[in-house]
Amino acid sequence: DTLTRREDYVAPSHWIRTVDLSFDLEPAKTLVISRMQVEPNADRPGQPLRLDGEDITLTRVLINGESVSFHFEDGQLVLDKLPAEPFQLEIRNTCAPEKNTQLSGLYTSGGGFFTQCEAQGFRRITYFPDRPDVMAVFRVTLKADAKRFPMLLSNGNLVESGTLDKGRHFAVWHDPHPKPSYLFALVAADLVCREQKIRTRSGQDHTLQVYVRAGDLDKTEHAMNSLIASIAWDEARFGLKLDLERFMIVAVSDFNMGAMENKGLNIFNTKFVLASPATATDVDFGNVESVVGHEYFHNWTGNRITCRDWFQLSLKEGLTVYRDQEFSQDMAGSLSARAVKRIEDVRGLRQTQFPEDAGPMAHPVRPDSYQAIDNFYTATVYDKGAEVVRMMATLVGREGFRRGMDLYFARHDGQAVTCDDFAQAIADANPDSALATRLEAFKRWYAQAGTPRLKAAGRFDAETRSWTLTLSQHTPATPGQTDKWPFVIPVAMGLLQADGTPVAGSERVLVLDSAQQSWTFDALDAAPVASLLRGFSAPVILDWEASEAELFTLLGHDADAFNRWEAGQRLAVTRLLGAVRAGAPLVLDAAYLDAMRAVLRDETLDCAFKELVLTLPSEGYLAERLAEAGEPVDPQAIHAAREAMRAQLARDLHEDWAALWDAHSNTGGYRPDPVSCGRRALANLALANLVLDAVAREDAVWQGRALQRFKDAGNMTDRLGALGALVHGRSQLAANALERFHAMFRGEALVIDKWFALQAAAPEHDGEVFTQIRSLAKHPDYSLRNPNRARSLLMTMTALNPGAFHRADGSAYAFWAEKVREIDGFNPQLASRLARALDRWRALAEPYRTLARAAIEQVAAKPELSPDTREIVTRALA
Ligand code: BAL
Ligand code: ZN
């Protein structure tokens, strides 16, 4: 049993105060010398020192300059008979960066050296107590060939650099901030740099740098601007200043995660740094801004205050996601642009986190155990964790949350702490708040897994002119947790009259903290229309039997944009699932079409919002709605219903789509601001509908226009939009456009990823799409070794294209199993992500269920499966 349990936490036996690390960098064999100042933990005297190490070769161990005896136990290097006083420990070892295909630790990519140490990569570099509560001041010396590796970077400040013999050079870096090993980084590569000097509001000077490969410099402006904006935002909103003279971002194309917040030296997947109008879409621009922000915000929430142990991961991730979401909303500016961002975030949460919470990997925001910590960098820890922070902010108010953050830093700066410490600080700074008075109950959000079902029922009493709302909650069992305590659920709400006008004074935040509670609203002339869970004020499934008329009222009039959108989605879900359940063709009613038309024609609404309303709920979301109701999920039935509804919206709203295209297809020079992005999004949705309808009617005009658009487009958003319209609309012009696109962007790896992903996302039709995916997997440009490229086909198919993945002959499952097994042989982290694709197999209808189980068993049957993937398939089959 290799399970690590939260309750088994013990403080380290020794503290490491300083580390002097020296690297002799060679791709085949790098020599690492580590000299540490070690101090026994006075609370745990007489303990041996256990050092983690993995895939490295030990050559020497010295204590105070003398060799000592040591042994290995459970993969750890164990030193006993240690001095009771502080001592110097020196370790020498080697590692083989070019053989490191896991991309964890020190590895090579594109001829350079890069590191990734979170969560447990540092032990793949040298022996060390590789746990976040051991924090040391690092001094790092890098030596490498000057020609091949002209840039030598590590955390902190450059203190010295120069040349060595045999064409080598060196650099010495010193990071004054004590940090855990997971925040260590080095880069040695042939890179170029965009640099900008800034002076912050508080008058301090800083040098900001973005390092990329030569040829990518023209794609770094947006990342730099995003960094500058992040620095200003954190100072303005939270009073948190940049604490380093120099802040560096480095882009690398082989990277398992999105990016990494190493102190002063953030290392990024190229996907979240590089952006130019010609190669990146509006969504990419938005992602760069939010990921740059996210990593920067970690400098305080993660680096200055870090996690005591990895069970507390959400302490930094939930909080930092909350901060990056707030940042992006503030950057978006207008109230409605903020709502658009909120809708997108909630859509993401429901698409990924809700199924996770309902499946075999369900775990609390603060998990209780793990086999491989890398498996717990999840939507639950990140996105549900962010919702938990958001609920705290709702319960204490904006000013109160700022007070809480201030207290958190006053108490814990420089420490490694727990989720409890964070919640306590927010509560203590707001002693009379709805949070402080219910703190223990609120913290169940950290401890209990599963998505609560919130049931709402209203009753109007004409005699007393009052309306009583009753809220009740229930959370289904999750693995290892059968009975749940009630959660503390903030329910933001307001009431509308039947004609859509707001009921004055009805806006409030109800706090449900028991199984069932009621609230009464007085002085009403008629039964109101309730707008519940505004802004999605809690991560719950709202079970509210609103009538169609009420939903139409909310869609047309609610003051809360989120709930307007939500009403539209509910109207679509009712129709889609109605058709699925009835096993009958979907025929759209006039009322729904009229409502959609009204949205499209409403001049007070933003384009971005219209695009969201007119985008149907995803097949994955619909599947979850069925699963929640305990009904078997037939992915092909869902796919058919959704395709039928898309076709009818394309046909019946044709005039509107054409008018919208005319009005919004020319957005002028490229700017990634919310208004322009919204116009492009809506124009692209219109074009997709126009092509879909044109193909159905065998009309050449709109297909030709789409092809022309594809050729003329002045930016990637428009070009990819037109290409998507042709490919996803199954136009005969698609093949030619795909070929041109590939030729046009042959040298742009991130664009070629899009080329694969776009094809893997095409709506399935008679197995053609899966057949195409299988043949693309043999394309000379395809590779499983590069995580972005591997994901472009495989994750797109499994996560975003249920119609292609769930086939009655099980062929796509078998394909998936084969790829998981293959990838697991060289990159367990990537494999175990992909291995989660069939987590929800138990919810499937036959024959999918049996076939899916067989495919998971096929993965599990592989001898020498990594602990990462083993944990996933074992849980799935349990
Ligand atoms: N800490 C891992 C990458 C991120 O969440 O920023
Ligand atoms: Zn993070």
PDB file of C-alpha atoms and ligand atoms in Angstrom, residues 118 257 259-261 294-295 298 316-317 382, ligand 1:
ATOM      1  CA  GLU A 118       6.124  20.568  -8.708  1.00  0.00           C
ATOM      2  CA  MET A 257       1.224  21.476 -17.225  1.00  0.00           C
ATOM      3  CA  ALA A 259       2.812  26.810 -16.526  1.00  0.00           C
ATOM      4  CA  MET A 260       4.777  26.849 -13.279  1.00  0.00           C
ATOM      5  CA  GLU A 261       5.223  29.576 -10.700  1.00  0.00           C
ATOM      6  CA  HIS A 294      -2.210  33.069 -12.277  1.00  0.00           C
ATOM      7  CA  GLU A 295       1.504  32.302 -12.089  1.00  0.00           C
ATOM      8  CA  HIS A 298       1.253  32.631  -6.975  1.00  0.00           C
ATOM      9  CA  LYS A 316      -2.590  27.967  -3.139  1.00  0.00           C
ATOM     10  CA  GLU A 317      -4.411  26.689  -6.219  1.00  0.00           C
ATOM     11  CA  TYR A 382      -8.360  24.161  -8.614  1.00  0.00           C
TER      12      TYR A 382
HETATM   13  N1  BAL B   1       1.473  24.990  -9.570  1.00  0.00           N
HETATM   14  C1  BAL B   1       1.329  24.286 -10.790  1.00  0.00           C
HETATM   15  C2  BAL B   1       0.888  25.125 -11.926  1.00  0.00           C
HETATM   16  C3  BAL B   1      -0.091  26.128 -11.480  1.00  0.00           C
HETATM   17  O1  BAL B   1      -1.140  25.808 -10.951  1.00  0.00           O
HETATM   18  O2  BAL B   1       0.179  27.306 -11.578  1.00  0.00           O
END
